[in-house]
Amino acid sequence: MENYLSEVHPDQLDSPFTPESQEICAIVPLRGSTNSIDFSERLVKKSMQTLQESKYLNRIFVATDSAELADMANNMGAEVPFLRSPELSTQGVRVNDVLSVFLTKLEGTGYYPEIVVPIDVTYPFRPPNLVDDLINHCIAEGLDTVIAGV
């Protein structure tokens, strides 16, 4: 990797990648048809608190199919630039498909993040600093994907 950078982008070797120099966003996929709003609100609120504690996130997005959940997410400080299509909320649709379509539409608005942090609201009790630790690990190790798992 260093040889490639030194040949193609020699100027990049003097400016190390840091979380502060990256455009980093979180995307929270949230299907409105499967959970009650009360249940979703508690999970989203806990996830939003975790995300808002991050030093590195520039923006937080919610990818939902529900106008009601979109309003709730906006009130909690997240952005919902558009509702996801109902086809992406049907049984059997994988979260990576939802994230891919959402990110493509987001890029269509002119926003191009360097790092995307997907957050699943069904895992609300994250250790402190988990998001920032994952971002740091991703950048320090030159990885393209880091996933927290138990």
N, CA, C and O atoms as a GROMACS GRO file, in nm:
protein
  600
    1MET      N    1   0.083  -0.119   0.000
    1MET     CA    2   0.000   0.000   0.000
    1MET      C    3   0.087   0.125   0.000
    1MET      O    4   0.058   0.222  -0.070
    2GLU      N    5   0.194   0.124   0.079
    2GLU     CA    6   0.279   0.242   0.085
    2GLU      C    7   0.344   0.271  -0.050
    2GLU      O    8   0.356   0.387  -0.089
    3ASN      N    9   0.385   0.166  -0.123
    3ASN     CA   10   0.444   0.186  -0.254
    3ASN      C   11   0.344   0.251  -0.349
    3ASN      O   12   0.379   0.343  -0.423
    4TYR      N   13   0.221   0.203  -0.346
    4TYR     CA   14   0.118   0.260  -0.432
    4TYR      C   15   0.098   0.408  -0.399
    4TYR      O   16   0.095   0.491  -0.489
    5LEU      N   17   0.085   0.440  -0.272
    5LEU     CA   18   0.065   0.580  -0.233
    5LEU      C   19   0.184   0.667  -0.272
    5LEU      O   20   0.166   0.779  -0.320
    6SER      N   21   0.304   0.616  -0.252
    6SER     CA   22   0.421   0.698  -0.283
    6SER      C   23   0.433   0.722  -0.434
    6SER      O   24   0.487   0.826  -0.475
    7GLU      N   25   0.386   0.630  -0.515
    7GLU     CA   26   0.392   0.646  -0.660
    7GLU      C   27   0.280   0.734  -0.712
    7GLU      O   28   0.302   0.821  -0.797
    8VAL      N   29   0.160   0.711  -0.663
    8VAL     CA   30   0.043   0.779  -0.719
    8VAL      C   31   0.009   0.907  -0.645
    8VAL      O   32  -0.030   1.006  -0.707
    9HIS      N   33   0.023   0.907  -0.514
    9HIS     CA   34  -0.013   1.022  -0.431
    9HIS      C   35   0.097   1.052  -0.330
    9HIS      O   36   0.076   1.034  -0.210
   10PRO      N   37   0.213   1.096  -0.374
   10PRO     CA   38   0.322   1.118  -0.278
   10PRO      C   39   0.289   1.224  -0.174
   10PRO      O   40   0.343   1.220  -0.063
   11ASP      N   41   0.201   1.318  -0.207
   11ASP     CA   42   0.163   1.422  -0.112
   11ASP      C   43   0.082   1.366   0.005
   11ASP      O   44   0.078   1.428   0.112
   12GLN      N   45   0.018   1.251  -0.014
   12GLN     CA   46  -0.065   1.194   0.091
   12GLN      C   47   0.017   1.133   0.204
   12GLN      O   48  -0.034   1.116   0.315
   13LEU      N   49   0.141   1.099   0.179
   13LEU     CA   50   0.222   1.038   0.283
   13LEU      C   51   0.254   1.134   0.396
   13LEU      O   52   0.278   1.091   0.509
   14ASP      N   53   0.253   1.264   0.368
   14ASP     CA   54   0.283   1.363   0.470
   14ASP      C   55   0.160   1.406   0.549
   14ASP      O   56   0.172   1.477   0.648
   15SER      N   57   0.041   1.363   0.508
   15SER     CA   58  -0.081   1.402   0.579
   15SER      C   59  -0.154   1.275   0.622
   15SER      O   60  -0.235   1.221   0.547
   16PRO      N   61  -0.125   1.227   0.744
   16PRO     CA   62  -0.185   1.101   0.789
   16PRO      C   63  -0.337   1.113   0.802
   16PRO      O   64  -0.392   1.219   0.830
   17PHE      N   65  -0.400   1.001   0.780
   17PHE     CA   66  -0.545   0.995   0.799
   17PHE      C   67  -0.574   0.998   0.948
   17PHE      O   68  -0.517   0.920   1.025
   18THR      N   69  -0.662   1.085   0.988
   18THR     CA   70  -0.707   1.090   1.127
   18THR      C   71  -0.859   1.095   1.124
   18THR      O   72  -0.918   1.136   1.024
   19PRO      N   73  -0.923   1.053   1.231
   19PRO     CA   74  -1.069   1.062   1.234
   19PRO      C   75  -1.119   1.205   1.212
   19PRO      O   76  -1.223   1.227   1.149
   20GLU      N   77  -1.045   1.300   1.264
   20GLU     CA   78  -1.088   1.440   1.251
   20GLU      C   79  -1.080   1.490   1.106
   20GLU      O   80  -1.150   1.585   1.070
   21SER      N   81  -0.997   1.426   1.024
   21SER     CA   82  -0.983   1.470   0.885
   21SER      C   83  -1.078   1.399   0.791
   21SER      O   84  -1.078   1.426   0.671
   22GLN      N   85  -1.160   1.308   0.842
   22GLN     CA   86  -1.251   1.229   0.760
   22GLN      C   87  -1.396   1.278   0.774
   22GLN      O   88  -1.434   1.332   0.878
   23GLU      N   89  -1.472   1.259   0.670
   23GLU     CA   90  -1.616   1.284   0.677
   23GLU      C   91  -1.679   1.151   0.717
   23GLU      O   92  -1.677   1.055   0.640
   24ILE      N   93  -1.734   1.146   0.838
   24ILE     CA   94  -1.784   1.021   0.895
   24ILE      C   95  -1.931   1.039   0.933
   24ILE      O   96  -1.968   1.136   0.999
   25CYS      N   97  -2.012   0.944   0.890
   25CYS     CA   98  -2.153   0.948   0.927
   25CYS      C   99  -2.196   0.813   0.982
   25CYS      O  100  -2.132   0.711   0.958
   26ALA      N  101  -2.305   0.814   1.054
   26ALA     CA  102  -2.369   0.692   1.101
   26ALA      C  103  -2.502   0.678   1.027
   26ALA      O  104  -2.570   0.777   1.000
   27ILE      N  105  -2.537   0.556   0.994
   27ILE     CA  106  -2.667   0.527   0.935
   27ILE      C  107  -2.736   0.424   1.023
   27ILE      O  108  -2.682   0.316   1.049
   28VAL      N  109  -2.856   0.458   1.066
   28VAL     CA  110  -2.936   0.370   1.151
   28VAL      C  111  -3.052   0.319   1.069
   28VAL      O  112  -3.148   0.393   1.046
   29PRO      N  113  -3.048   0.194   1.023
   29PRO     CA  114  -3.162   0.138   0.950
   29PRO      C  115  -3.273   0.106   1.049
   29PRO      O  116  -3.250   0.041   1.151
   30LEU      N  117  -3.394   0.153   1.018
   30LEU     CA  118  -3.505   0.136   1.112
   30LEU      C  119  -3.633   0.108   1.035
   30LEU      O  120  -3.686   0.194   0.965
   31ARG      N  121  -3.680  -0.014   1.048
   31ARG     CA  122  -3.801  -0.056   0.979
   31ARG      C  123  -3.922  -0.021   1.064
   31ARG      O  124  -3.932  -0.066   1.179
   32GLY      N  125  -4.012   0.058   1.010
   32GLY     CA  126  -4.128   0.104   1.087
   32GLY      C  127  -4.237   0.002   1.101
   32GLY      O  128  -4.319   0.011   1.193
   33SER      N  129  -4.242  -0.096   1.013
   33SER     CA  130  -4.354  -0.189   1.013
   33SER      C  131  -4.339  -0.303   1.112
   33SER      O  132  -4.436  -0.375   1.137
   34THR      N  133  -4.220  -0.322   1.170
   34THR     CA  134  -4.201  -0.440   1.255
   34THR      C  135  -4.213  -0.412   1.404
   34THR      O  136  -4.240  -0.504   1.481
   35ASN      N  137  -4.192  -0.291   1.446
   35ASN     CA  138  -4.193  -0.261   1.589
   35ASN      C  139  -4.297  -0.155   1.621
   35ASN      O  140  -4.334  -0.073   1.536
   36SER      N  141  -4.344  -0.157   1.745
   36SER     CA  142  -4.430  -0.048   1.788
   36SER      C  143  -4.345   0.078   1.800
   36SER      O  144  -4.224   0.070   1.820
   37ILE      N  145  -4.408   0.192   1.786
   37ILE     CA  146  -4.336   0.319   1.794
   37ILE      C  147  -4.274   0.335   1.933
   37ILE      O  148  -4.161   0.384   1.944
   38ASP      N  149  -4.344   0.296   2.039
   38ASP     CA  150  -4.290   0.309   2.174
   38ASP      C  151  -4.162   0.227   2.190
   38ASP      O  152  -4.064   0.275   2.246
   39PHE      N  153  -4.164   0.104   2.142
   39PHE     CA  154  -4.046   0.019   2.149
   39PHE      C  155  -3.933   0.080   2.067
   39PHE      O  156  -3.820   0.088   2.115
   40SER      N  157  -3.962   0.122   1.947
   40SER     CA  158  -3.860   0.181   1.861
   40SER      C  159  -3.805   0.310   1.921
   40SER      O  160  -3.685   0.336   1.911
   41GLU      N  161  -3.891   0.389   1.983
   41GLU     CA  162  -3.846   0.516   2.039
   41GLU      C  163  -3.740   0.495   2.147
   41GLU      O  164  -3.640   0.566   2.150
   42ARG      N  165  -3.761   0.399   2.233
   42ARG     CA  166  -3.662   0.371   2.339
   42ARG      C  167  -3.530   0.324   2.279
   42ARG      O  168  -3.423   0.367   2.323
   43LEU      N  169  -3.537   0.236   2.180
   43LEU     CA  170  -3.415   0.185   2.118
   43LEU      C  171  -3.342   0.294   2.039
   43LEU      O  172  -3.220   0.305   2.044
   44VAL      N  173  -3.419   0.373   1.966
   44VAL     CA  174  -3.358   0.481   1.887
   44VAL      C  175  -3.297   0.585   1.980
   44VAL      O  176  -3.187   0.633   1.954
   45LYS      N  177  -3.366   0.619   2.087
   45LYS     CA  178  -3.314   0.719   2.181
   45LYS      C  179  -3.180   0.674   2.240
   45LYS      O  180  -3.086   0.753   2.247
   46LYS      N  181  -3.172   0.549   2.282
   46LYS     CA  182  -3.046   0.498   2.338
   46LYS      C  183  -2.936   0.498   2.232
   46LYS      O  184  -2.822   0.535   2.262
   47SER      N  185  -2.969   0.457   2.111
   47SER     CA  186  -2.870   0.457   2.003
   47SER      C  187  -2.826   0.599   1.968
   47SER      O  188  -2.708   0.622   1.944
   48MET      N  189  -2.919   0.693   1.966
   48MET     CA  190  -2.885   0.833   1.937
   48MET      C  191  -2.792   0.890   2.043
   48MET      O  192  -2.699   0.965   2.012
   49GLN      N  193  -2.816   0.856   2.170
   49GLN     CA  194  -2.728   0.903   2.277
   49GLN      C  195  -2.586   0.853   2.254
   49GLN      O  196  -2.490   0.929   2.268
   50THR      N  197  -2.573   0.726   2.219
   50THR     CA  198  -2.442   0.669   2.192
   50THR      C  199  -2.375   0.741   2.075
   50THR      O  200  -2.257   0.776   2.083
   51LEU      N  201  -2.448   0.763   1.969
   51LEU     CA  202  -2.392   0.828   1.850
   51LEU      C  203  -2.356   0.973   1.876
   51LEU      O  204  -2.253   1.021   1.828
   52GLN      N  205  -2.438   1.043   1.952
   52GLN     CA  206  -2.411   1.184   1.979
   52GLN      C  207  -2.291   1.203   2.073
   52GLN      O  208  -2.236   1.313   2.081
   53GLU      N  209  -2.252   1.098   2.143
   53GLU     CA  210  -2.133   1.104   2.228
   53GLU      C  211  -2.004   1.090   2.148
   53GLU      O  212  -1.896   1.117   2.200
   54SER      N  213  -2.015   1.048   2.023
   54SER     CA  214  -1.896   1.028   1.940
   54SER      C  215  -1.828   1.162   1.910
   54SER      O  216  -1.895   1.261   1.882
   55LYS      N  217  -1.696   1.162   1.917
   55LYS     CA  218  -1.618   1.281   1.883
   55LYS      C  219  -1.602   1.296   1.733
   55LYS      O  220  -1.571   1.404   1.683
   56TYR      N  221  -1.623   1.187   1.659
   56TYR     CA  222  -1.585   1.185   1.519
   56TYR      C  223  -1.700   1.189   1.420
   56TYR      O  224  -1.679   1.223   1.303
   57LEU      N  225  -1.820   1.157   1.462
   57LEU     CA  226  -1.932   1.156   1.368
   57LEU      C  227  -1.970   1.298   1.328
   57LEU      O  228  -1.991   1.385   1.412
   58ASN      N  229  -1.977   1.320   1.197
   58ASN     CA  230  -2.020   1.449   1.146
   58ASN      C  231  -2.172   1.458   1.131
   58ASN      O  232  -2.233   1.562   1.152
   59ARG      N  233  -2.232   1.344   1.094
   59ARG     CA  234  -2.376   1.342   1.072
   59ARG      C  235  -2.432   1.205   1.111
   59ARG      O  236  -2.363   1.103   1.105
   60ILE      N  237  -2.560   1.206   1.152
   60ILE     CA  238  -2.631   1.084   1.188
   60ILE      C  239  -2.757   1.077   1.103
   60ILE      O  240  -2.838   1.170   1.104
   61PHE      N  241  -2.772   0.967   1.030
   61PHE     CA  242  -2.889   0.948   0.944
   61PHE      C  243  -2.971   0.829   0.993
   61PHE      O  244  -2.917   0.734   1.049
   62VAL      N  245  -3.101   0.836   0.971
   62VAL     CA  246  -3.188   0.722   0.996
   62VAL      C  247  -3.252   0.684   0.862
   62VAL      O  248  -3.309   0.769   0.793
   63ALA      N  249  -3.240   0.557   0.828
   63ALA     CA  250  -3.299   0.504   0.704
   63ALA      C  251  -3.426   0.430   0.742
   63ALA      O  252  -3.422   0.312   0.778
   64THR      N  253  -3.538   0.499   0.733
   64THR     CA  254  -3.665   0.440   0.774
   64THR      C  255  -3.769   0.453   0.664
   64THR      O  256  -3.757   0.537   0.574
   65ASP      N  257  -3.870   0.370   0.673
   65ASP     CA  258  -3.982   0.373   0.580
   65ASP      C  259  -4.104   0.443   0.642
   65ASP      O  260  -4.209   0.452   0.577
   66SER      N  261  -4.091   0.490   0.764
   66SER     CA  262  -4.204   0.544   0.840
   66SER      C  263  -4.189   0.694   0.863
   66SER      O  264  -4.089   0.740   0.918
   67ALA      N  265  -4.290   0.770   0.821
   67ALA     CA  266  -4.287   0.915   0.844
   67ALA      C  267  -4.288   0.946   0.994
   67ALA      O  268  -4.226   1.042   1.039
   68GLU      N  269  -4.359   0.865   1.070
   68GLU     CA  270  -4.366   0.886   1.215
   68GLU      C  271  -4.228   0.864   1.280
   68GLU      O  272  -4.186   0.942   1.365
   69LEU      N  273  -4.160   0.757   1.240
   69LEU     CA  274  -4.026   0.733   1.293
   69LEU      C  275  -3.927   0.838   1.243
   69LEU      O  276  -3.834   0.874   1.315
   70ALA      N  277  -3.947   0.886   1.122
   70ALA     CA  278  -3.861   0.993   1.068
   70ALA      C  279  -3.874   1.119   1.152
   70ALA      O  280  -3.774   1.182   1.185
   71ASP      N  281  -3.997   1.156   1.187
   71ASP     CA  282  -4.018   1.273   1.273
   71ASP      C  283  -3.953   1.254   1.409
   71ASP      O  284  -3.889   1.345   1.462
   72MET      N  285  -3.969   1.135   1.466
   72MET     CA  286  -3.910   1.105   1.595
   72MET      C  287  -3.758   1.116   1.587
   72MET      O  288  -3.695   1.176   1.674
   73ALA      N  289  -3.698   1.058   1.484
   73ALA     CA  290  -3.553   1.062   1.467
   73ALA      C  291  -3.504   1.205   1.448
   73ALA      O  292  -3.402   1.244   1.505
   74ASN      N  293  -3.576   1.284   1.368
   74ASN     CA  294  -3.540   1.425   1.350
   74ASN      C  295  -3.542   1.499   1.483
   74ASN      O  296  -3.453   1.580   1.511
   75ASN      N  297  -3.642   1.472   1.564
   75ASN     CA  298  -3.652   1.537   1.695
   75ASN      C  299  -3.539   1.498   1.789
   75ASN      O  300  -3.508   1.570   1.884
   76MET      N  301  -3.477   1.384   1.763
   76MET     CA  302  -3.364   1.338   1.845
   76MET      C  303  -3.230   1.383   1.789
   76MET      O  304  -3.125   1.351   1.844
   77GLY      N  305  -3.232   1.457   1.680
   77GLY     CA  306  -3.108   1.510   1.624
   77GLY      C  307  -3.053   1.438   1.504
   77GLY      O  308  -2.946   1.473   1.454
   78ALA      N  309  -3.124   1.337   1.456
   78ALA     CA  310  -3.080   1.265   1.336
   78ALA      C  311  -3.138   1.331   1.212
   78ALA      O  312  -3.230   1.412   1.220
   79GLU      N  313  -3.084   1.294   1.099
   79GLU     CA  314  -3.134   1.343   0.971
   79GLU      C  315  -3.203   1.229   0.898
   79GLU      O  316  -3.155   1.115   0.897
   80VAL      N  317  -3.316   1.260   0.837
   80VAL     CA  318  -3.387   1.165   0.752
   80VAL      C  319  -3.415   1.238   0.621
   80VAL      O  320  -3.523   1.295   0.604
   81PRO      N  321  -3.318   1.237   0.529
   81PRO     CA  322  -3.334   1.316   0.407
   81PRO      C  323  -3.440   1.263   0.312
   81PRO      O  324  -3.489   1.335   0.225
   82PHE      N  325  -3.476   1.136   0.328
   82PHE     CA  326  -3.580   1.074   0.246
   82PHE      C  327  -3.623   0.945   0.315
   82PHE      O  328  -3.548   0.889   0.396
   83LEU      N  329  -3.743   0.899   0.283
   83LEU     CA  330  -3.790   0.771   0.336
   83LEU      C  331  -3.742   0.660   0.243
   83LEU      O  332  -3.738   0.677   0.121
   84ARG      N  333  -3.706   0.549   0.302
   84ARG     CA  334  -3.666   0.436   0.217
   84ARG      C  335  -3.790   0.370   0.160
   84ARG      O  336  -3.898   0.378   0.217
   85SER      N  337  -3.773   0.306   0.047
   85SER     CA  338  -3.887   0.246  -0.021
   85SER      C  339  -3.940   0.127   0.058
   85SER      O  340  -3.864   0.057   0.125
   86PRO      N  341  -4.070   0.104   0.051
   86PRO     CA  342  -4.130  -0.007   0.125
   86PRO      C  343  -4.071  -0.143   0.087
   86PRO      O  344  -4.069  -0.235   0.170
   87GLU      N  345  -4.023  -0.158  -0.037
   87GLU     CA  346  -3.964  -0.286  -0.078
   87GLU      C  347  -3.842  -0.321   0.006
   87GLU      O  348  -3.810  -0.439   0.024
   88LEU      N  349  -3.773  -0.219   0.057
   88LEU     CA  350  -3.654  -0.244   0.139
   88LEU      C  351  -3.690  -0.280   0.283
   88LEU      O  352  -3.600  -0.301   0.365
   89SER      N  353  -3.818  -0.286   0.314
   89SER     CA  354  -3.860  -0.321   0.449
   89SER      C  355  -3.933  -0.455   0.454
   89SER      O  356  -3.990  -0.491   0.557
   90THR      N  357  -3.931  -0.526   0.344
   90THR     CA  358  -3.999  -0.656   0.341
   90THR      C  359  -3.911  -0.763   0.404
   90THR      O  360  -3.789  -0.749   0.415
   91GLN      N  361  -3.976  -0.870   0.443
   91GLN     CA  362  -3.906  -0.983   0.505
   91GLN      C  363  -3.800  -1.036   0.408
   91GLN      O  364  -3.826  -1.051   0.288
   92GLY      N  365  -3.683  -1.065   0.460
   92GLY     CA  366  -3.577  -1.123   0.378
   92GLY      C  367  -3.480  -1.023   0.318
   92GLY      O  368  -3.377  -1.063   0.265
   93VAL      N  369  -3.511  -0.893   0.324
   93VAL     CA  370  -3.419  -0.792   0.272
   93VAL      C  371  -3.306  -0.776   0.372
   93VAL      O  372  -3.330  -0.755   0.491
   94ARG      N  373  -3.183  -0.786   0.325
   94ARG     CA  374  -3.066  -0.777   0.413
   94ARG      C  375  -3.032  -0.631   0.442
   94ARG      O  376  -3.055  -0.543   0.359
   95VAL      N  377  -2.977  -0.607   0.559
   95VAL     CA  378  -2.944  -0.472   0.600
   95VAL      C  379  -2.839  -0.411   0.507
   95VAL      O  380  -2.840  -0.290   0.484
   96ASN      N  381  -2.748  -0.492   0.453
   96ASN     CA  382  -2.648  -0.436   0.362
   96ASN      C  383  -2.712  -0.382   0.235
   96ASN      O  384  -2.661  -0.287   0.175
   97ASP      N  385  -2.826  -0.440   0.192
   97ASP     CA  386  -2.898  -0.387   0.077
   97ASP      C  387  -2.961  -0.251   0.111
   97ASP      O  388  -2.958  -0.158   0.031
   98VAL      N  389  -3.017  -0.242   0.231
   98VAL     CA  390  -3.075  -0.115   0.277
   98VAL      C  391  -2.967  -0.008   0.283
   98VAL      O  392  -2.988   0.104   0.236
   99LEU      N  393  -2.853  -0.040   0.342
   99LEU     CA  394  -2.744   0.056   0.354
   99LEU      C  395  -2.691   0.097   0.217
   99LEU      O  396  -2.662   0.215   0.194
  100SER      N  397  -2.678   0.003   0.127
  100SER     CA  398  -2.627   0.032  -0.007
  100SER      C  399  -2.718   0.129  -0.082
  100SER      O  400  -2.672   0.227  -0.140
  101VAL      N  401  -2.848   0.101  -0.082
  101VAL     CA  402  -2.944   0.188  -0.151
  101VAL      C  403  -2.948   0.326  -0.084
  101VAL      O  404  -2.949   0.428  -0.153
  102PHE      N  405  -2.949   0.328   0.049
  102PHE     CA  406  -2.953   0.455   0.121
  102PHE      C  407  -2.829   0.539   0.091
  102PHE      O  408  -2.840   0.659   0.065
  103LEU      N  409  -2.712   0.476   0.094
  103LEU     CA  410  -2.588   0.548   0.068
  103LEU      C  411  -2.583   0.600  -0.076
  103LEU      O  412  -2.536   0.711  -0.100
  104THR      N  413  -2.630   0.521  -0.170
  104THR     CA  414  -2.635   0.566  -0.310
  104THR      C  415  -2.725   0.688  -0.324
  104THR      O  416  -2.689   0.784  -0.393
  105LYS      N  417  -2.841   0.686  -0.259
  105LYS     CA  418  -2.931   0.802  -0.264
  105LYS      C  419  -2.869   0.922  -0.193
  105LYS      O  420  -2.884   1.036  -0.237
  106LEU      N  421  -2.800   0.896  -0.084
  106LEU     CA  422  -2.733   1.003  -0.010
  106LEU      C  423  -2.625   1.067  -0.096
  106LEU      O  424  -2.612   1.190  -0.099
  107GLU      N  425  -2.548   0.986  -0.167
  107GLU     CA  426  -2.448   1.040  -0.258
  107GLU      C  427  -2.512   1.120  -0.370
  107GLU      O  428  -2.452   1.214  -0.422
  108GLY      N  429  -2.635   1.084  -0.408
  108GLY     CA  430  -2.709   1.160  -0.509
  108GLY      C  431  -2.742   1.301  -0.463
  108GLY      O  432  -2.770   1.388  -0.546
  109THR      N  433  -2.739   1.324  -0.332
  109THR     CA  434  -2.763   1.460  -0.280
  109THR      C  435  -2.634   1.541  -0.273
  109THR      O  436  -2.636   1.660  -0.238
  110GLY      N  437  -2.520   1.476  -0.308
  110GLY     CA  438  -2.392   1.546  -0.305
  110GLY      C  439  -2.311   1.521  -0.179
  110GLY      O  440  -2.210   1.587  -0.157
  111TYR      N  441  -2.354   1.429  -0.096
  111TYR     CA  442  -2.282   1.398   0.028
  111TYR      C  443  -2.206   1.267   0.009
  111TYR      O  444  -2.265   1.164  -0.025
  112TYR      N  445  -2.075   1.271   0.031
  112TYR     CA  446  -1.988   1.155   0.009
  112TYR      C  447  -1.902   1.129   0.134
  112TYR      O  448  -1.791   1.180   0.143
  113PRO      N  449  -1.952   1.051   0.228
  113PRO     CA  450  -1.872   1.022   0.348
  113PRO      C  451  -1.758   0.926   0.317
  113PRO      O  452  -1.770   0.839   0.230
  114GLU      N  453  -1.648   0.942   0.389
  114GLU     CA  454  -1.536   0.849   0.374
  114GLU      C  455  -1.556   0.724   0.459
  114GLU      O  456  -1.512   0.615   0.423
  115ILE      N  457  -1.623   0.742   0.572
  115ILE     CA  458  -1.650   0.629   0.662
  115ILE      C  459  -1.798   0.631   0.698
  115ILE      O  460  -1.854   0.736   0.730
  116VAL      N  461  -1.860   0.513   0.690
  116VAL     CA  462  -2.000   0.498   0.728
  116VAL      C  463  -2.007   0.399   0.844
  116VAL      O  464  -1.953   0.289   0.837
  117VAL      N  465  -2.073   0.441   0.950
  117VAL     CA  466  -2.090   0.357   1.068
  117VAL      C  467  -2.236   0.312   1.074
  117VAL      O  468  -2.323   0.391   1.108
  118PRO      N  469  -2.263   0.185   1.041
  118PRO     CA  470  -2.401   0.136   1.055
  118PRO      C  471  -2.427   0.099   1.200
  118PRO      O  472  -2.344   0.036   1.265
  119ILE      N  473  -2.542   0.137   1.249
  119ILE     CA  474  -2.579   0.108   1.389
  119ILE      C  475  -2.714   0.038   1.391
  119ILE      O  476  -2.812   0.087   1.334
  120ASP      N  477  -2.719  -0.075   1.457
  120ASP     CA  478  -2.843  -0.150   1.472
  120ASP      C  479  -2.903  -0.116   1.609
  120ASP      O  480  -2.838  -0.134   1.711
  121VAL      N  481  -3.027  -0.067   1.610
  121VAL     CA  482  -3.089  -0.025   1.736
  121VAL      C  483  -3.120  -0.141   1.828
  121VAL      O  484  -3.147  -0.120   1.947
  122THR      N  485  -3.117  -0.264   1.777
  122THR     CA  486  -3.150  -0.378   1.863
  122THR      C  487  -3.033  -0.416   1.954
  122THR      O  488  -3.043  -0.511   2.032
  123TYR      N  489  -2.923  -0.344   1.945
  123TYR     CA  490  -2.810  -0.363   2.036
  123TYR      C  491  -2.782  -0.229   2.104
  123TYR      O  492  -2.684  -0.162   2.072
  124PRO      N  493  -2.869  -0.188   2.199
  124PRO     CA  494  -2.858  -0.053   2.254
  124PRO      C  495  -2.752  -0.034   2.361
  124PRO      O  496  -2.712   0.079   2.388
  125PHE      N  497  -2.705  -0.141   2.423
  125PHE     CA  498  -2.615  -0.125   2.537
  125PHE      C  499  -2.469  -0.144   2.494
  125PHE      O  500  -2.404  -0.243   2.529
  126ARG      N  501  -2.422  -0.048   2.419
  126ARG     CA  502  -2.284  -0.051   2.370
  126ARG      C  503  -2.190  -0.001   2.479
  126ARG      O  504  -2.227   0.086   2.558
  127PRO      N  505  -2.069  -0.055   2.482
  127PRO     CA  506  -1.972  -0.003   2.578
  127PRO      C  507  -1.941   0.144   2.546
  127PRO      O  508  -1.953   0.186   2.432
  128PRO      N  509  -1.900   0.221   2.647
  128PRO     CA  510  -1.864   0.361   2.621
  128PRO      C  511  -1.753   0.369   2.516
  128PRO      O  512  -1.661   0.287   2.516
  129ASN      N  513  -1.763   0.466   2.428
  129ASN     CA  514  -1.662   0.494   2.325
  129ASN      C  515  -1.650   0.387   2.218
  129ASN      O  516  -1.553   0.388   2.142
  130LEU      N  517  -1.744   0.294   2.209
  130LEU     CA  518  -1.734   0.188   2.110
  130LEU      C  519  -1.725   0.244   1.968
  130LEU      O  520  -1.643   0.199   1.888
  131VAL      N  521  -1.809   0.340   1.935
  131VAL     CA  522  -1.811   0.396   1.800
  131VAL      C  523  -1.677   0.460   1.767
  131VAL      O  524  -1.620   0.433   1.661
  132ASP      N  525  -1.626   0.543   1.856
  132ASP     CA  526  -1.498   0.608   1.830
  132ASP      C  527  -1.383   0.507   1.828
  132ASP      O  528  -1.289   0.521   1.749
  133ASP      N  529  -1.390   0.406   1.914
  133ASP     CA  530  -1.286   0.302   1.913
  133ASP      C  531  -1.284   0.227   1.780
  133ASP      O  532  -1.177   0.197   1.727
  134LEU      N  533  -1.402   0.196   1.727
  134LEU     CA  534  -1.408   0.128   1.598
  134LEU      C  535  -1.355   0.215   1.485
  134LEU      O  536  -1.284   0.167   1.397
  135ILE      N  537  -1.389   0.343   1.488
  135ILE     CA  538  -1.339   0.436   1.386
  135ILE      C  539  -1.187   0.446   1.394
  135ILE      O  540  -1.119   0.439   1.292
  136ASN      N  541  -1.134   0.461   1.514
  136ASN     CA  542  -0.989   0.466   1.532
  136ASN      C  543  -0.921   0.340   1.482
  136ASN      O  544  -0.819   0.346   1.414
  137HIS      N  545  -0.978   0.226   1.514
  137HIS     CA  546  -0.922   0.098   1.472
  137HIS      C  547  -0.924   0.086   1.320
  137HIS      O  548  -0.826   0.043   1.259
  138CYS      N  549  -1.034   0.124   1.260
  138CYS     CA  550  -1.048   0.119   1.115
  138CYS      C  551  -0.940   0.202   1.046
  138CYS      O  552  -0.878   0.155   0.950
  139ILE      N  553  -0.918   0.322   1.093
  139ILE     CA  554  -0.820   0.412   1.032
  139ILE      C  555  -0.678   0.365   1.062
  139ILE      O  556  -0.594   0.361   0.972
  140ALA      N  557  -0.650   0.329   1.187
  140ALA     CA  558  -0.514   0.289   1.225
  140ALA      C  559  -0.467   0.164   1.152
  140ALA      O  560  -0.349   0.152   1.119
  141GLU      N  561  -0.560   0.073   1.127
  141GLU     CA  562  -0.522  -0.053   1.063
  141GLU      C  563  -0.540  -0.049   0.911
  141GLU      O  564  -0.507  -0.146   0.842
  142GLY      N  565  -0.592   0.062   0.858
  142GLY     CA  566  -0.613   0.072   0.714
  142GLY      C  567  -0.721  -0.023   0.664
  142GLY      O  568  -0.712  -0.073   0.552
  143LEU      N  569  -0.821  -0.047   0.746
  143LEU     CA  570  -0.927  -0.141   0.710
  143LEU      C  571  -1.038  -0.070   0.634
  143LEU      O  572  -1.052   0.052   0.642
  144ASP      N  573  -1.116  -0.147   0.560
  144ASP     CA  574  -1.231  -0.088   0.494
  144ASP      C  575  -1.360  -0.121   0.567
  144ASP      O  576  -1.464  -0.060   0.541
  145THR      N  577  -1.355  -0.218   0.660
  145THR     CA  578  -1.474  -0.257   0.734
  145THR      C  579  -1.435  -0.300   0.874
  145THR      O  580  -1.338  -0.374   0.893
  146VAL      N  581  -1.509  -0.254   0.972
  146VAL     CA  582  -1.493  -0.300   1.110
  146VAL      C  583  -1.634  -0.321   1.165
  146VAL      O  584  -1.720  -0.234   1.152
  147ILE      N  585  -1.656  -0.436   1.225
  147ILE     CA  586  -1.788  -0.468   1.278
  147ILE      C  587  -1.773  -0.509   1.424
  147ILE      O  588  -1.688  -0.593   1.457
  148ALA      N  589  -1.854  -0.451   1.510
  148ALA     CA  590  -1.856  -0.493   1.650
  148ALA      C  591  -1.945  -0.616   1.660
  148ALA      O  592  -2.053  -0.621   1.602
  149GLY      N  593  -1.899  -0.714   1.732
  149GLY     CA  594  -1.978  -0.837   1.748
  149GLY      C  595  -1.958  -0.897   1.883
  149GLY      O  596  -1.859  -0.868   1.952
  150VAL      N  597  -2.050  -0.980   1.921
  150VAL     CA  598  -2.042  -1.049   2.049
  150VAL      C  599  -2.036  -1.198   2.020
  150VAL      O  600  -2.028  -1.278   2.113
   0.00000   0.00000   0.00000
